[in-house]
Short mmCIF file of C-alpha atoms in Angstrom, two decimals:
data_model
loop_
_atom_site.label_atom_id
_atom_site.label_comp_id
_atom_site.label_asym_id
_atom_site.label_seq_id
_atom_site.Cartn_x
_atom_site.Cartn_y
_atom_site.Cartn_z
CA UNK A 1 150.48 195.03 80.99
CA UNK A 2 147.68 195.59 78.53
CA UNK A 3 148.72 199.06 77.54
CA UNK A 4 147.31 200.97 74.56
CA UNK A 5 149.80 202.33 72.17
CA UNK A 6 150.04 206.28 71.96
CA UNK A 7 148.76 207.79 68.67
CA UNK A 8 151.77 208.87 66.61
CA UNK A 9 149.85 212.28 66.07
CA UNK A 10 150.29 213.43 69.87
CA UNK A 11 153.12 216.15 70.61
CA UNK A 12 155.77 215.29 72.95
CA UNK A 13 154.29 217.63 75.72
CA UNK A 14 151.10 215.64 75.35
CA UNK A 15 152.83 212.46 75.51
CA UNK A 16 154.46 213.38 78.80
CA UNK A 17 151.22 214.38 80.18
CA UNK A 18 149.44 211.18 79.33
CA UNK A 19 152.51 209.07 80.57
CA UNK A 20 152.10 210.76 84.06
CA UNK A 21 148.36 209.89 84.15
CA UNK A 22 148.39 206.06 84.03
CA UNK A 23 145.94 204.44 86.12
CA UNK A 24 146.23 200.90 87.38
CA UNK A 25 142.94 199.01 87.49
CA UNK A 26 141.77 195.35 87.47
CA UNK A 27 140.32 193.47 84.52
CA UNK A 28 136.72 193.07 85.92
CA UNK A 29 136.72 196.95 86.15
CA UNK A 30 137.39 197.43 82.51
CA UNK A 31 135.43 194.36 81.25
CA UNK A 32 133.70 195.04 77.97
CA UNK A 33 130.93 192.48 78.46
CA UNK A 34 127.68 193.02 80.40
CA UNK A 35 128.43 191.11 83.17
CA UNK A 36 128.21 192.05 86.93
CA UNK A 37 130.98 191.42 89.45
CA UNK A 38 130.93 190.73 93.20
CA UNK A 39 133.79 190.68 95.80
CA UNK A 40 136.32 192.26 93.65
CA UNK A 41 135.88 190.18 90.68
CA UNK A 42 135.67 186.67 92.52
CA UNK A 43 132.16 186.21 91.25
CA UNK A 44 131.06 187.03 87.78
CA UNK A 45 127.23 187.00 87.19
CA UNK A 46 125.19 187.92 84.08
CA UNK A 47 123.32 191.34 83.66
CA UNK A 48 120.10 189.86 84.99
CA UNK A 49 121.46 188.58 88.29
CA UNK A 50 118.50 189.90 90.10
CA UNK A 51 116.46 187.09 89.08
CA UNK A 52 118.68 184.79 91.23
CA UNK A 53 116.95 186.22 94.24
CA UNK A 54 113.43 185.31 93.02
CA UNK A 55 114.95 181.81 92.35
CA UNK A 56 116.16 181.62 95.84
CA UNK A 57 113.00 182.80 97.43
CA UNK A 58 111.11 180.12 95.30
CA UNK A 59 113.37 177.59 96.89
CA UNK A 60 113.68 178.68 100.37
CA UNK A 61 109.97 179.91 101.18
CA UNK A 62 108.37 176.62 100.72
CA UNK A 63 111.17 174.86 102.76
CA UNK A 64 110.50 177.41 105.73
CA UNK A 65 106.70 176.75 105.50
CA UNK A 66 107.17 173.13 105.61
CA UNK A 67 109.58 173.31 108.77
CA UNK A 68 107.13 175.68 110.22
CA UNK A 69 103.75 174.21 109.81
CA UNK A 70 104.24 170.63 108.61
CA UNK A 71 107.05 169.25 110.39
CA UNK A 72 105.66 169.53 113.68
CA UNK A 73 102.97 166.83 113.06
CA UNK A 74 105.84 164.58 111.39
CA UNK A 75 108.01 165.00 114.48
CA UNK A 76 105.00 164.21 116.62
CA UNK A 77 104.13 161.01 114.77
CA UNK A 78 107.49 159.72 113.85
CA UNK A 79 109.62 161.17 116.82
CA UNK A 80 113.52 160.83 115.84
CA UNK A 81 112.53 159.92 112.33
CA UNK A 82 110.60 163.19 112.05
CA UNK A 83 113.71 165.28 113.10
CA UNK A 84 115.71 163.25 110.47
CA UNK A 85 113.15 163.99 107.87
CA UNK A 86 113.48 167.88 108.60
CA UNK A 87 117.33 167.79 108.91
CA UNK A 88 117.70 165.95 105.52
CA UNK A 89 115.39 168.65 103.95
CA UNK A 90 117.42 171.45 105.43
CA UNK A 91 120.85 169.96 104.18
CA UNK A 92 119.44 169.24 100.79
CA UNK A 93 118.21 172.84 100.40
CA UNK A 94 121.64 174.22 101.41
CA UNK A 95 123.14 171.90 98.86
CA UNK A 96 120.76 173.06 96.27
CA UNK A 97 121.57 176.80 96.90
CA UNK A 98 125.28 175.84 96.91
CA UNK A 99 124.78 174.55 93.16
CA UNK A 100 122.85 177.75 92.24
CA UNK A 101 125.82 179.86 93.37
CA UNK A 102 128.32 177.60 91.43
CA UNK A 103 126.20 177.76 88.38
CA UNK A 104 125.32 181.45 88.50
CA UNK A 105 128.61 183.05 90.00
CA UNK A 106 131.42 181.47 87.91
CA UNK A 107 132.94 181.95 84.38
CA UNK A 108 130.83 179.71 82.16
CA UNK A 109 133.88 179.59 79.73
CA UNK A 110 134.18 183.13 78.23
CA UNK A 111 136.56 183.39 75.28
CA UNK A 112 138.83 186.62 75.88
CA UNK A 113 138.20 189.24 72.92
CA UNK A 114 141.04 190.04 70.71
CA UNK A 115 142.63 193.38 70.85
CA UNK A 116 142.62 193.69 67.04
CA UNK A 117 141.26 191.38 64.17
CA UNK A 118 143.31 188.39 63.13
CA UNK A 119 145.17 188.43 60.09
CA UNK A 120 143.81 187.28 56.96
CA UNK A 121 145.14 183.92 55.71
CA UNK A 122 146.66 183.55 52.26
CA UNK A 123 144.19 180.58 51.49
CA UNK A 124 142.36 182.09 48.67
CA UNK A 125 139.10 182.35 50.81
CA UNK A 126 136.76 184.95 49.93
CA UNK A 127 134.19 186.71 51.92
CA UNK A 128 130.39 186.31 51.39
CA UNK A 129 128.19 188.85 49.81
CA UNK A 130 126.50 189.85 53.01
CA UNK A 131 130.11 190.64 54.68
CA UNK A 132 130.10 194.34 55.21
CA UNK A 133 133.55 194.66 53.81
CA UNK A 134 132.51 193.18 50.38
CA UNK A 135 130.51 196.22 49.52
CA UNK A 136 133.01 198.85 50.88
CA UNK A 137 135.09 199.17 47.62
CA UNK A 138 138.32 199.35 49.61
CA UNK A 139 141.05 196.92 48.37
CA UNK A 140 142.25 195.87 51.80
CA UNK A 141 142.67 192.07 52.86
CA UNK A 142 139.51 190.74 54.08
CA UNK A 143 138.37 187.96 56.41
CA UNK A 144 135.81 185.53 55.45
CA UNK A 145 132.68 185.30 57.76
CA UNK A 146 132.99 181.41 58.04
CA UNK A 147 135.80 178.88 58.11
CA UNK A 148 135.53 175.14 57.70
CA UNK A 149 136.85 172.99 60.67
CA UNK A 150 136.96 169.20 60.65
CA UNK A 151 135.67 167.50 63.77
CA UNK A 152 135.73 163.81 64.01
CA UNK A 153 135.67 163.60 60.28
CA UNK A 154 132.72 166.02 59.77
CA UNK A 155 133.19 169.40 58.42
CA UNK A 156 131.72 172.03 60.75
CA UNK A 157 131.63 175.89 60.04
CA UNK A 158 132.90 178.21 62.56
CA UNK A 159 131.89 182.05 62.35
CA UNK A 160 133.59 185.06 62.77
CA UNK A 161 132.54 187.27 65.70
CA UNK A 162 132.70 190.99 64.85
CA UNK A 163 132.29 191.76 68.63
CA UNK A 164 135.15 189.52 70.13
CA UNK A 165 137.07 189.82 66.85
CA UNK A 166 137.79 186.12 66.56
CA UNK A 167 136.83 182.93 65.01
CA UNK A 168 134.60 181.08 67.45
CA UNK A 169 135.69 177.58 68.26
CA UNK A 170 133.36 174.70 67.32
CA UNK A 171 130.20 174.79 69.82
CA UNK A 172 130.94 178.54 70.79
CA UNK A 173 128.45 180.93 70.26
CA UNK A 174 128.11 184.84 71.26
CA UNK A 175 125.55 185.60 74.06
CA UNK A 176 123.65 188.64 73.11
CA UNK A 177 122.84 189.26 76.79
CA UNK A 178 126.18 188.80 78.32
CA UNK A 179 127.66 190.10 75.20
CA UNK A 180 130.53 187.46 75.52
CA UNK A 181 131.52 184.32 73.47
CA UNK A 182 131.07 181.27 75.51
CA UNK A 183 132.60 177.93 74.99
CA UNK A 184 129.98 174.94 74.42
CA UNK A 185 127.42 177.35 74.76
CA UNK A 186 124.12 175.86 75.90
CA UNK A 187 121.81 178.74 76.48
CA UNK A 188 121.36 181.81 78.80
CA UNK A 189 119.28 180.68 81.80
CA UNK A 190 117.20 183.70 83.26
CA UNK A 191 116.50 181.73 86.51
CA UNK A 192 120.26 181.80 87.29
CA UNK A 193 121.17 184.95 85.61
CA UNK A 194 124.08 183.46 83.74
CA UNK A 195 125.13 181.79 80.60
CA UNK A 196 125.37 178.05 80.67
CA UNK A 197 128.62 176.90 79.10
CA UNK A 198 131.46 174.53 79.30
CA UNK A 199 132.58 175.37 82.87
CA UNK A 200 129.15 175.37 84.54
CA UNK A 201 126.89 173.15 82.64
CA UNK A 202 127.59 170.23 85.21
CA UNK A 203 126.56 172.31 88.23
CA UNK A 204 123.41 173.65 86.15
CA UNK A 205 122.25 170.11 85.65
CA UNK A 206 122.91 169.15 89.19
CA UNK A 207 120.95 172.18 90.39
CA UNK A 208 117.97 171.51 88.14
CA UNK A 209 117.94 167.69 89.11
CA UNK A 210 118.52 168.41 92.85
CA UNK A 211 115.57 170.94 92.82
CA UNK A 212 113.35 168.36 91.13
CA UNK A 213 114.16 166.00 94.08
CA UNK A 214 113.65 168.67 96.67
CA UNK A 215 110.29 169.31 95.12
CA UNK A 216 109.18 165.55 95.26
CA UNK A 217 110.50 165.25 98.72
CA UNK A 218 108.36 168.14 100.07
CA UNK A 219 105.40 166.89 97.86
CA UNK A 220 105.78 163.38 99.45
CA UNK A 221 105.83 164.34 103.10
CA UNK A 222 103.02 166.76 102.69
CA UNK A 223 100.82 163.99 101.43
CA UNK A 224 102.06 161.90 104.49
CA UNK A 225 100.97 164.64 106.68
CA UNK A 226 97.56 164.91 104.94
CA UNK A 227 97.10 161.12 105.26
CA UNK A 228 97.83 161.21 109.09
CA UNK A 229 95.24 163.92 109.53
CA UNK A 230 92.63 161.78 107.74
CA UNK A 231 93.50 158.90 109.86
CA UNK A 232 93.44 160.93 113.05
CA UNK A 233 90.18 162.66 112.45
CA UNK A 234 88.52 160.02 110.15
CA UNK A 235 87.64 162.91 107.72
CA UNK A 236 87.90 163.12 104.10
CA UNK A 237 90.42 164.59 101.92
CA UNK A 238 88.89 167.94 101.67
CA UNK A 239 88.38 168.30 105.42
CA UNK A 240 92.02 167.28 105.80
CA UNK A 241 93.15 170.15 103.57
CA UNK A 242 91.09 172.44 105.66
CA UNK A 243 92.77 171.39 108.77
CA UNK A 244 96.29 171.75 107.20
CA UNK A 245 96.06 174.45 104.53
CA UNK A 246 99.74 174.81 104.12
CA UNK A 247 100.34 171.28 103.30
CA UNK A 248 97.65 171.55 100.59
CA UNK A 249 99.31 174.83 99.06
CA UNK A 250 102.68 173.04 99.18
CA UNK A 251 101.35 169.89 97.49
CA UNK A 252 99.84 172.12 94.69
CA UNK A 253 103.12 174.45 94.37
CA UNK A 254 105.63 171.48 94.32
CA UNK A 255 103.37 169.45 91.82
CA UNK A 256 103.45 172.40 89.37
CA UNK A 257 107.25 173.16 90.12
CA UNK A 258 108.20 169.45 89.82
CA UNK A 259 106.72 169.08 86.22
CA UNK A 260 108.57 172.24 85.02
CA UNK A 261 112.17 171.49 86.52
CA UNK A 262 111.57 167.57 86.21
CA UNK A 263 110.73 168.08 82.41
CA UNK A 264 113.91 170.21 82.18
CA UNK A 265 115.93 167.59 83.81
CA UNK A 266 114.62 164.79 81.51
CA UNK A 267 115.26 167.11 78.58
CA UNK A 268 118.94 167.59 79.62
CA UNK A 269 119.40 163.94 80.33
CA UNK A 270 118.60 163.37 76.72
CA UNK A 271 121.06 166.21 75.56
CA UNK A 272 123.92 164.48 77.93
CA UNK A 273 123.15 161.02 76.40
CA UNK A 274 123.52 162.27 72.70
CA UNK A 275 126.24 165.11 73.54
CA UNK A 276 124.15 167.89 72.42
CA UNK A 277 123.65 171.39 73.82
CA UNK A 278 120.34 173.18 73.95
CA UNK A 279 121.28 175.73 71.18
CA UNK A 280 122.47 172.74 68.75
CA UNK A 281 119.32 170.87 69.55
CA UNK A 282 116.92 173.71 68.52
CA UNK A 283 119.27 175.11 65.66
CA UNK A 284 120.91 172.16 63.93
CA UNK A 285 118.56 169.22 64.76
CA UNK A 286 121.21 166.34 64.56
CA UNK A 287 118.44 163.66 64.31
CA UNK A 288 118.58 164.08 60.50
CA UNK A 289 122.35 164.36 60.21
CA UNK A 290 125.38 163.07 62.08
CA UNK A 291 126.38 164.64 65.35
CA UNK A 292 130.24 165.01 65.31
CA UNK A 293 130.37 165.41 69.02
CA UNK A 294 128.37 162.12 69.95
CA UNK A 295 130.96 159.48 71.25
CA UNK A 296 128.44 157.11 72.82
CA UNK A 297 126.36 157.22 75.70
CA UNK A 298 128.75 156.20 78.34
CA UNK A 299 131.50 158.37 77.11
CA UNK A 300 129.22 161.46 76.82
CA UNK A 301 128.16 160.92 80.46
CA UNK A 302 131.78 160.82 81.52
CA UNK A 303 132.60 163.71 79.56
CA UNK A 304 129.96 165.87 81.48
CA UNK A 305 130.20 164.61 85.08
CA UNK A 306 133.76 162.98 85.51
CA UNK A 307 136.07 165.05 83.26
CA UNK A 308 138.07 168.01 84.60
CA UNK A 309 136.70 171.35 84.36
CA UNK A 310 139.07 173.48 82.47
CA UNK A 311 140.51 176.65 84.06
CA UNK A 312 139.08 179.95 83.13
CA UNK A 313 140.76 181.79 80.42
CA UNK A 314 140.19 185.08 82.22
CA UNK A 315 141.88 186.45 85.25
CA UNK A 316 139.34 188.97 86.28
CA UNK A 317 141.55 190.31 89.30
CA UNK A 318 144.66 190.78 87.04
CA UNK A 319 145.84 194.33 86.96
CA UNK A 320 146.05 196.27 83.83
CA UNK A 321 147.40 199.79 83.32
CA UNK A 322 145.25 202.40 81.40
CA UNK A 323 146.11 205.91 80.45
CA UNK A 324 144.36 209.04 78.79
CA UNK A 325 145.00 207.72 75.31
CA UNK A 326 142.03 205.21 75.90
CA UNK A 327 139.84 207.92 75.21
CA UNK A 328 141.02 207.77 71.49
CA UNK A 329 139.60 204.22 71.45
CA UNK A 330 136.16 205.74 71.36
CA UNK A 331 136.83 206.89 67.90
CA UNK A 332 137.48 203.63 66.77
CA UNK A 333 134.42 201.88 68.14
CA UNK A 334 132.44 202.38 65.00
CA UNK A 335 135.21 200.65 62.80
CA UNK A 336 135.33 197.87 65.18
CA UNK A 337 131.58 197.09 65.09
CA UNK A 338 131.54 197.10 61.26
CA UNK A 339 133.93 194.58 60.16
CA UNK A 340 137.64 193.70 61.00
CA UNK A 341 139.07 194.67 57.44
CA UNK A 342 137.24 198.00 57.53
CA UNK A 343 139.04 198.79 60.91
CA UNK A 344 142.21 200.24 59.31
CA UNK A 345 140.37 202.06 56.56
CA UNK A 346 138.07 203.69 58.99
CA UNK A 347 140.91 204.81 61.18
CA UNK A 348 142.66 206.40 58.23
CA UNK A 349 139.62 208.22 57.27
CA UNK A 350 139.24 209.48 61.00
CA UNK A 351 142.80 210.77 60.99
CA UNK A 352 142.44 212.32 57.85
CA UNK A 353 139.29 214.44 59.13
CA UNK A 354 141.47 215.15 62.13
CA UNK A 355 144.14 216.38 60.00
CA UNK A 356 141.87 218.41 58.10
CA UNK A 357 140.27 219.94 61.25
CA UNK A 358 143.78 220.74 62.39
CA UNK A 359 144.53 222.79 59.13
CA UNK A 360 141.47 224.61 59.39
CA UNK A 361 142.31 225.54 62.95
CA UNK A 362 145.81 226.48 61.94
CA UNK A 363 144.43 228.84 59.39
CA UNK A 364 142.03 230.35 61.96
CA UNK A 365 144.67 231.00 64.29
CA UNK A 366 146.59 232.91 61.65
CA UNK A 367 143.61 235.03 60.71
CA UNK A 368 142.95 235.96 64.32
CA UNK A 369 146.67 237.03 64.85
CA UNK A 370 146.61 239.07 61.76
CA UNK A 371 143.49 240.78 62.78
CA UNK A 372 144.72 241.44 66.18
CA UNK A 373 147.75 242.70 64.81
CA UNK A 374 146.01 245.03 62.15
CA UNK A 375 143.73 246.39 64.95
CA UNK A 376 146.92 247.07 67.16
CA UNK A 377 148.72 248.94 64.18
CA UNK A 378 145.52 251.24 63.58
CA UNK A 379 145.26 251.96 67.30
CA UNK A 380 141.69 250.68 67.48
CA UNK A 381 139.99 248.07 69.25
CA UNK A 382 137.22 245.56 68.30
CA UNK A 383 133.62 246.27 68.82
CA UNK A 384 132.31 244.84 72.12
CA UNK A 385 128.95 243.27 72.45
CA UNK A 386 128.78 244.39 76.03
CA UNK A 387 129.43 248.01 76.65
CA UNK A 388 129.88 247.67 80.10
CA UNK A 389 132.82 245.14 79.79
CA UNK A 390 135.96 247.08 80.53
CA UNK A 391 138.37 244.15 79.92
CA UNK A 392 140.88 244.26 77.06
CA UNK A 393 140.74 242.17 74.03
CA UNK A 394 142.33 238.79 75.09
CA UNK A 395 143.02 235.67 73.01
CA UNK A 396 141.04 232.74 74.41
CA UNK A 397 142.76 229.88 76.32
CA UNK A 398 141.62 227.40 73.30
CA UNK A 399 143.56 229.38 70.64
CA UNK A 400 146.51 229.71 72.95
CA UNK A 401 146.68 225.93 73.44
CA UNK A 402 146.33 225.43 69.68
CA UNK A 403 149.02 228.10 69.08
CA UNK A 404 151.34 226.17 71.52
CA UNK A 405 150.68 222.97 69.69
CA UNK A 406 151.82 224.31 66.27
CA UNK A 407 154.62 226.28 67.85
CA UNK A 408 153.23 229.90 67.42
CA UNK A 409 153.33 230.90 70.88
CA UNK A 410 156.00 233.41 70.42
CA UNK A 411 153.75 235.27 68.20
CA UNK A 412 151.42 235.91 70.60
CA UNK A 413 153.86 237.03 73.30
CA UNK A 414 155.18 239.64 70.70
CA UNK A 415 151.91 241.07 70.15
CA UNK A 416 150.88 241.12 73.80
CA UNK A 417 154.09 243.51 74.20
CA UNK A 418 152.70 245.75 71.45
CA UNK A 419 149.46 245.97 73.06
CA UNK A 420 150.88 246.87 76.49
CA UNK A 421 152.87 249.49 74.88
CA UNK A 422 149.93 251.22 73.57
#
């Protein structure tokens, strides 16, 4: 399906060996990004997926403490209403965790990598001075580092990604943590262990906002519990905290957490109203210039919450065929990381080196054959480093393989007959 072509330098025998050693794998098994996959590629996470367990514990543990230590008094005071308070809390916690999984375990909008650099366009564009190919001195077609794209009447520069070998679409950026280009890249969130992009931003905002509501919910009913203790025992606030220390701990914890996730919710509400991403807000600052993506508050909200989420451009469970020739791709990894226009030149240089090494091996085989033949004609044998070694002079398997590659195997057979005759 995605088969790497065999290099032209391989012999027919090696081609047959490689053709017989093809292996079928799935896309997620040969994925070049830093992602982690689960359940056979059905879930994709970032490389820092372990942080999601910390996030889950920060949500679940306070809820468990509330249900065990605080809910009993609420049920006693409010009867059926107390049971409803606990049920709503549990259901809302499950809903919050589902949003966390939808945010962390799905493709955020990864753009598939190109297998080779795009062809340069004949538009007279030139590369910048910082472009690696501009200082190579090689007269090969070059790709400019940026291109101009018109978005809603505003010129937007799109950059070339040397890792993914493509021009990033507008609002796309390469995440250095996941090592992928992500559409409408917002940021990489360490709390969910995943990039936030076009396909999971909606769930990310719903997760953050629902976590804020969850904190306020626990915070409020812990205060209700403290207030009931104060009325029942006719004590002050400090004595009430001493009688219900878990309620006091949860009040302090949810107060601090609500400020964090609540502030994040307000910030992302502003981004949604103005149709910005976190990356754009910190890097471009559209306050001083026109935002080409802003279509008005109502349309911006509709685009985030009510538009259809696009299908993933990657089928992580698709099958691909790989063979032994994929090992040769390692020799081209350096060329790919430098620049697209340098890839072909570096490959030619690499093949030139291989041909030079092959020529040296060819001469070495000739010299060894001649030296062996000379020793046989003189009736002598070469000096051995180990006097106790009684084995005859034998040609190493490596030399035999090289000789077979160059069609010289018959020379060895003839000399073996001469040697056995002696």
